[in-house]
Structure formats: C-alpha cells, structure tokens
Short mmCIF file of C-alpha atoms in Angstrom, two decimals:
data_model
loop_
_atom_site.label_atom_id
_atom_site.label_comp_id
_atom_site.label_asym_id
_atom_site.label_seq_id
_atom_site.Cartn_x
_atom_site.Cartn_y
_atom_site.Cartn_z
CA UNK A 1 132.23 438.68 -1.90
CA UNK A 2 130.82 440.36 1.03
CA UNK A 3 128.40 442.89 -1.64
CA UNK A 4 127.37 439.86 -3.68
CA UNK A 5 126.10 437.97 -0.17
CA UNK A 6 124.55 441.54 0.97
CA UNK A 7 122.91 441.59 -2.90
CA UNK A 8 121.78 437.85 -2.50
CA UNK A 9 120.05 438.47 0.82
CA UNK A 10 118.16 441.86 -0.11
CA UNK A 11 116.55 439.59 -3.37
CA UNK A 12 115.45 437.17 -0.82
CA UNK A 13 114.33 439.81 1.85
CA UNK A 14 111.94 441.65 -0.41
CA UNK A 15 109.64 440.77 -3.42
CA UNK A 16 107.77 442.88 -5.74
CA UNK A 17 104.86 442.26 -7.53
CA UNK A 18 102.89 444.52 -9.61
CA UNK A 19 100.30 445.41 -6.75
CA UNK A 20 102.79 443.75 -3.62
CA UNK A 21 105.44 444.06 -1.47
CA UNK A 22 106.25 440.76 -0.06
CA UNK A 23 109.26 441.25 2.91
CA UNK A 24 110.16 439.44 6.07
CA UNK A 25 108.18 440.79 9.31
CA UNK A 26 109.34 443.03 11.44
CA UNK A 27 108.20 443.44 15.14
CA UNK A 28 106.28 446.99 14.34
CA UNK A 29 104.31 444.76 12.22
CA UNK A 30 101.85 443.94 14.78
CA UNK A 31 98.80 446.64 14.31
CA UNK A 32 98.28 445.24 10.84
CA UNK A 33 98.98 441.47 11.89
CA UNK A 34 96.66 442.07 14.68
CA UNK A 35 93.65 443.53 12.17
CA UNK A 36 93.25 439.72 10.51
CA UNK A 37 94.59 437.53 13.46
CA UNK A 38 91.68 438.77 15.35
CA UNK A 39 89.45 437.92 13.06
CA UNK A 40 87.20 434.24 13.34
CA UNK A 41 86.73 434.16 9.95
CA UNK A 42 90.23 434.58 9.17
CA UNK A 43 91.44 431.68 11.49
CA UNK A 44 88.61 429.98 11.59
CA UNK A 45 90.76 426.55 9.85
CA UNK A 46 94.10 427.57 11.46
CA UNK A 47 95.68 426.07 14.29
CA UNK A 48 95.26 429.15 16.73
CA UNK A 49 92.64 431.31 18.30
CA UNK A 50 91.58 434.40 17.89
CA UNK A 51 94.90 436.91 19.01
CA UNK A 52 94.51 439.39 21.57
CA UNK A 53 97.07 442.72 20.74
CA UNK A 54 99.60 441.22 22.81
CA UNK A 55 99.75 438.12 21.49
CA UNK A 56 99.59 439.55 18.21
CA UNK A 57 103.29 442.12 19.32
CA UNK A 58 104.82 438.61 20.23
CA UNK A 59 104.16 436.97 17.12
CA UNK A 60 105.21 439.63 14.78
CA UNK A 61 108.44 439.89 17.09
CA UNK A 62 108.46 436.14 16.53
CA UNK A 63 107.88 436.14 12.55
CA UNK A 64 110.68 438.58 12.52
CA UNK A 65 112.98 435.88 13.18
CA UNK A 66 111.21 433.39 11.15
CA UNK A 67 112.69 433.25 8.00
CA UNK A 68 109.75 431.24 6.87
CA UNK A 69 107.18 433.88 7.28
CA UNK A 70 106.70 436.55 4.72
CA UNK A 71 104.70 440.17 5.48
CA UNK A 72 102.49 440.25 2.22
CA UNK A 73 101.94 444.42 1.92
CA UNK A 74 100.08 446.76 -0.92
CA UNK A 75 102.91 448.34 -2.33
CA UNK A 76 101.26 452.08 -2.78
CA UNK A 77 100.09 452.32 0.53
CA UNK A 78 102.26 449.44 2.78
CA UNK A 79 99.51 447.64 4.57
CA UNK A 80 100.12 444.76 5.43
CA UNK A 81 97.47 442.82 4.29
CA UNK A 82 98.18 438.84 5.34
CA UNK A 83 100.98 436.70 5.17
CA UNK A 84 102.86 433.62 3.43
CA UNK A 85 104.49 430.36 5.42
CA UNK A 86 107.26 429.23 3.14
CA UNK A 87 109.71 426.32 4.47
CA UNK A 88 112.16 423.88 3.33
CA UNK A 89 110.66 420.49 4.72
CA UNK A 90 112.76 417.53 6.44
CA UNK A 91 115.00 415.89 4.90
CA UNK A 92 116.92 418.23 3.27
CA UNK A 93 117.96 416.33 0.32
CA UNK A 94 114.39 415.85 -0.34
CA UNK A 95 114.17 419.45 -1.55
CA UNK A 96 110.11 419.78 -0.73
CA UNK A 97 109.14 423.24 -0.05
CA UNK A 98 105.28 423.99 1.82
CA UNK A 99 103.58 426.78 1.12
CA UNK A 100 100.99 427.89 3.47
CA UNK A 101 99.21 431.82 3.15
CA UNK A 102 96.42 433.54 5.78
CA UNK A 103 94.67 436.90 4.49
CA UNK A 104 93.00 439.71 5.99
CA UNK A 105 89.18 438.94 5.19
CA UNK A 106 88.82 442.44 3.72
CA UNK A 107 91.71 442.09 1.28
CA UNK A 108 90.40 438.52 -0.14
CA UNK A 109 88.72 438.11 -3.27
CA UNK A 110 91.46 440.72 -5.55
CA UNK A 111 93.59 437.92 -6.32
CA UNK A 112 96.26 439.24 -3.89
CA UNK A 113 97.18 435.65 -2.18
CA UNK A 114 97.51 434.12 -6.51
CA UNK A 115 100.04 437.03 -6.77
CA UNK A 116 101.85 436.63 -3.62
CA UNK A 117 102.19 432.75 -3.46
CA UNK A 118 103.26 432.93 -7.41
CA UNK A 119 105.90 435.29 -7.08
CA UNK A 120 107.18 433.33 -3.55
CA UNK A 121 106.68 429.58 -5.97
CA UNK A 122 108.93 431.55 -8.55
CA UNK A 123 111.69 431.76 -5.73
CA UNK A 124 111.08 428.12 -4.40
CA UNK A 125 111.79 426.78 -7.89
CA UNK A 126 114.44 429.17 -9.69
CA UNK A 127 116.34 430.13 -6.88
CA UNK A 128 115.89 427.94 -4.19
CA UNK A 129 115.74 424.84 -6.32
CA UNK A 130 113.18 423.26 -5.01
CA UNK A 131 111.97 419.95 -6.71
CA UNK A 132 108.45 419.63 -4.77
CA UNK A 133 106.04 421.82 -3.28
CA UNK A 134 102.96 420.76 -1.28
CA UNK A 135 100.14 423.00 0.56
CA UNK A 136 97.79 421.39 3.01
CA UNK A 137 94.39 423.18 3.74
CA UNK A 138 90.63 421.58 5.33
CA UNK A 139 88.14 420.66 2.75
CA UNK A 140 85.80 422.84 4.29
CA UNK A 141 88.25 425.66 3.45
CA UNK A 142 87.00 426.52 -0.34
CA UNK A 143 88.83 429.37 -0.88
CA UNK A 144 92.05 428.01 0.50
CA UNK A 145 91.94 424.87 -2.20
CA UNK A 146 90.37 427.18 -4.55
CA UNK A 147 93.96 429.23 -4.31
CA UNK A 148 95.72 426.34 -4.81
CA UNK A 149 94.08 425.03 -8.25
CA UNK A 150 94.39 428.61 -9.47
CA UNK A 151 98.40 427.87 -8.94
CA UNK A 152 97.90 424.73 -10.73
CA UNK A 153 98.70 423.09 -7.48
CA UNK A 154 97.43 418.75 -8.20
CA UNK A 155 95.16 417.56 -5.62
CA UNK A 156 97.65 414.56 -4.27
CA UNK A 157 94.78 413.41 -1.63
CA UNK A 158 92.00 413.89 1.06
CA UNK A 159 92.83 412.28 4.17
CA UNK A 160 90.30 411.98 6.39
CA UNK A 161 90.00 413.01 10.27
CA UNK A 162 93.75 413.60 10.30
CA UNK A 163 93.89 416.35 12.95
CA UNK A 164 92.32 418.77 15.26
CA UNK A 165 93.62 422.06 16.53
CA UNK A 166 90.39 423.05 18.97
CA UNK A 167 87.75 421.10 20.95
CA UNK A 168 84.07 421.75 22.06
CA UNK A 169 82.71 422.59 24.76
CA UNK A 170 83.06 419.06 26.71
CA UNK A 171 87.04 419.33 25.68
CA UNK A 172 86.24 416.89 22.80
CA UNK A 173 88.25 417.40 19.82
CA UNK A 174 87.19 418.64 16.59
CA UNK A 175 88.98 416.10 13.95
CA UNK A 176 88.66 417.35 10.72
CA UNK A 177 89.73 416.27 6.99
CA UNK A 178 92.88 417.60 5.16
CA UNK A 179 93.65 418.22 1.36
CA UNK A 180 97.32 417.02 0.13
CA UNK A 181 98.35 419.36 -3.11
CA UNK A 182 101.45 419.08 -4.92
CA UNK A 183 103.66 420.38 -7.43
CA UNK A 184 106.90 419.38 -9.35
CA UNK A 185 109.40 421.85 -10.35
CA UNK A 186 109.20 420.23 -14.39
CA UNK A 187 104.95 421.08 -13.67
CA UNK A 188 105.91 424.61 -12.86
CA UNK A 189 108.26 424.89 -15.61
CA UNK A 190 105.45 423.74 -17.68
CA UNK A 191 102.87 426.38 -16.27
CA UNK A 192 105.61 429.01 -16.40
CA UNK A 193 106.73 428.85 -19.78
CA UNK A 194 102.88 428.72 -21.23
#
C-alpha cells in the first residue's frame, strides 16, 4: 500500500513534457523565481509588485508548501523558467479546478506555457477528475487570453471594473476589467481525442 501511495505522489510531484519539467518548488528555487518576479513586464497584470531577492527566498520557501504551485523548468538544462497556479476551487463537490501560469519574459513566445498548462489540464481532468476548469486574466493581457484560446479554453465573460491590485499616485485604485474562460471535462475529452 505504502509503494503504491509513494508511486501516486511522485506522478503528481513531477511532469514531463517533451521540452519540460513541471515539479513542485522547492525553497532553492528562488534565483530563477527571482529572474521573472522582478520583472514589470512580467507582473505587470498580477496582483504583486515587483520582488526584491528576499521576497523572492520567502516565496519560493512559501510555494514549496503550496501544493498549488508548480516550478515549470527546461528539462535539458533545469531552469526554471515560470510557473503554473493549479487549485481545486470551493466547494468541493463542485469539482472546478483554476488554472493560472506567469512566465519569465525571455522564455515567452516558444509555446512553453501551451505545453505546461496542457500537460497540468491532462492531470486536472484524468486524474484529478475535475469536471470544470476556469482561468481569469485582464483584457489588456493579450498574451494571457491568447494562451487560453490556444487551450481551447471558451470565453465565459468580460466583467467589467471587477478589481484592482495597485493604485496611483494619489492612492486611487486602478480598477480594471477581467476575462471569465471555461472548460468542461466532455470539451476536453473532445479536444483530446481529435
């Protein structure tokens, strides 16, 4: 019992992908978390600033712990290149999954985040059973919803001014927009099968 639990938990520890490694952080993580967290254009349309490098040795301490954060690496050299947010949503029995992803800059445009939120959708639906899967992302944020119609995500909705993470200069705050997308786990067995 106790080697098919051990089994179990390495297949949900680490993924491979043809180009990836997609694992659970770990706290010497932090150089290479640091080299995109500390970049505005990188989380420009997060909910964070800019991370200084010891911020960024708390959070990968933190992710470590996080079951719903996964270290997205290139598997022939081991960079860590960005990262995917994958959690089971409230209630339960509802059995909706969000995905969420942030990339280095220099690492985007290769069709890295397609491979690495594919592979983690393949777990949501054939071994964690999920039946729904949203993503959220800003409007503004083309490449973001971009990502998510290349996953064959359905654009559910665009709510409008439904939150703000920073303010201006006067301490006003900066609403902005959000994108609802969706999936069902018969729409991924669709897209899966074809």
């Amino acid at each position: 019992m106790d080697q098919i639990m051990r089994k179990k938990e390495s297949i949900l520890t680490i993924l491979n992908t043809e180009r990836l490694t997609i694992r659970r952080f770990k706290p010497e993580d932090w150089q290479d978390l640091h080299a995109y967290l500390s970049l505005e254009d990188v989380i420009r349309y997060e909910p964070y600033g800019v991370f200084t490098e010891e911020e960024s040795k708390r959070e990968a301490a933190s992710r470590s712990e996080n079951p719903a954060f996964w270290a997205v690496c290139l598997k022939d050299t081991g960079t860590l290149i960005g990262n995917l947010y994958f959690q089971q949503q409230e209630p339960k029995q509802f059995e909706t999954w969000e995905l969420g992803y942030v990339f280095h800059s220099g690492y985007q445009g290769f069709g890295y985040a397609t491979e690495a939120s594919r592979e983690l959708m393949k777990l949501g639906f054939n071994e964690f059973k999920a039946r729904r899967m949203i993503a959220h992302c800003n409007p503004l944020n083309s490449r973001s919803w971009r990502l998510l119609e290349r996953l064959k995500f359905r654009r559910e909705g665009h709510a409008l001014q439904t939150v703000y993470f920073k303010c201006d200069e006067a301490g006003n705050p900066l609403w902005h927009d959000t994108y609802s997308y969706g999936m069902l786990r018969d729409e991924w067995e669709l897209i899966s099968h074809s």
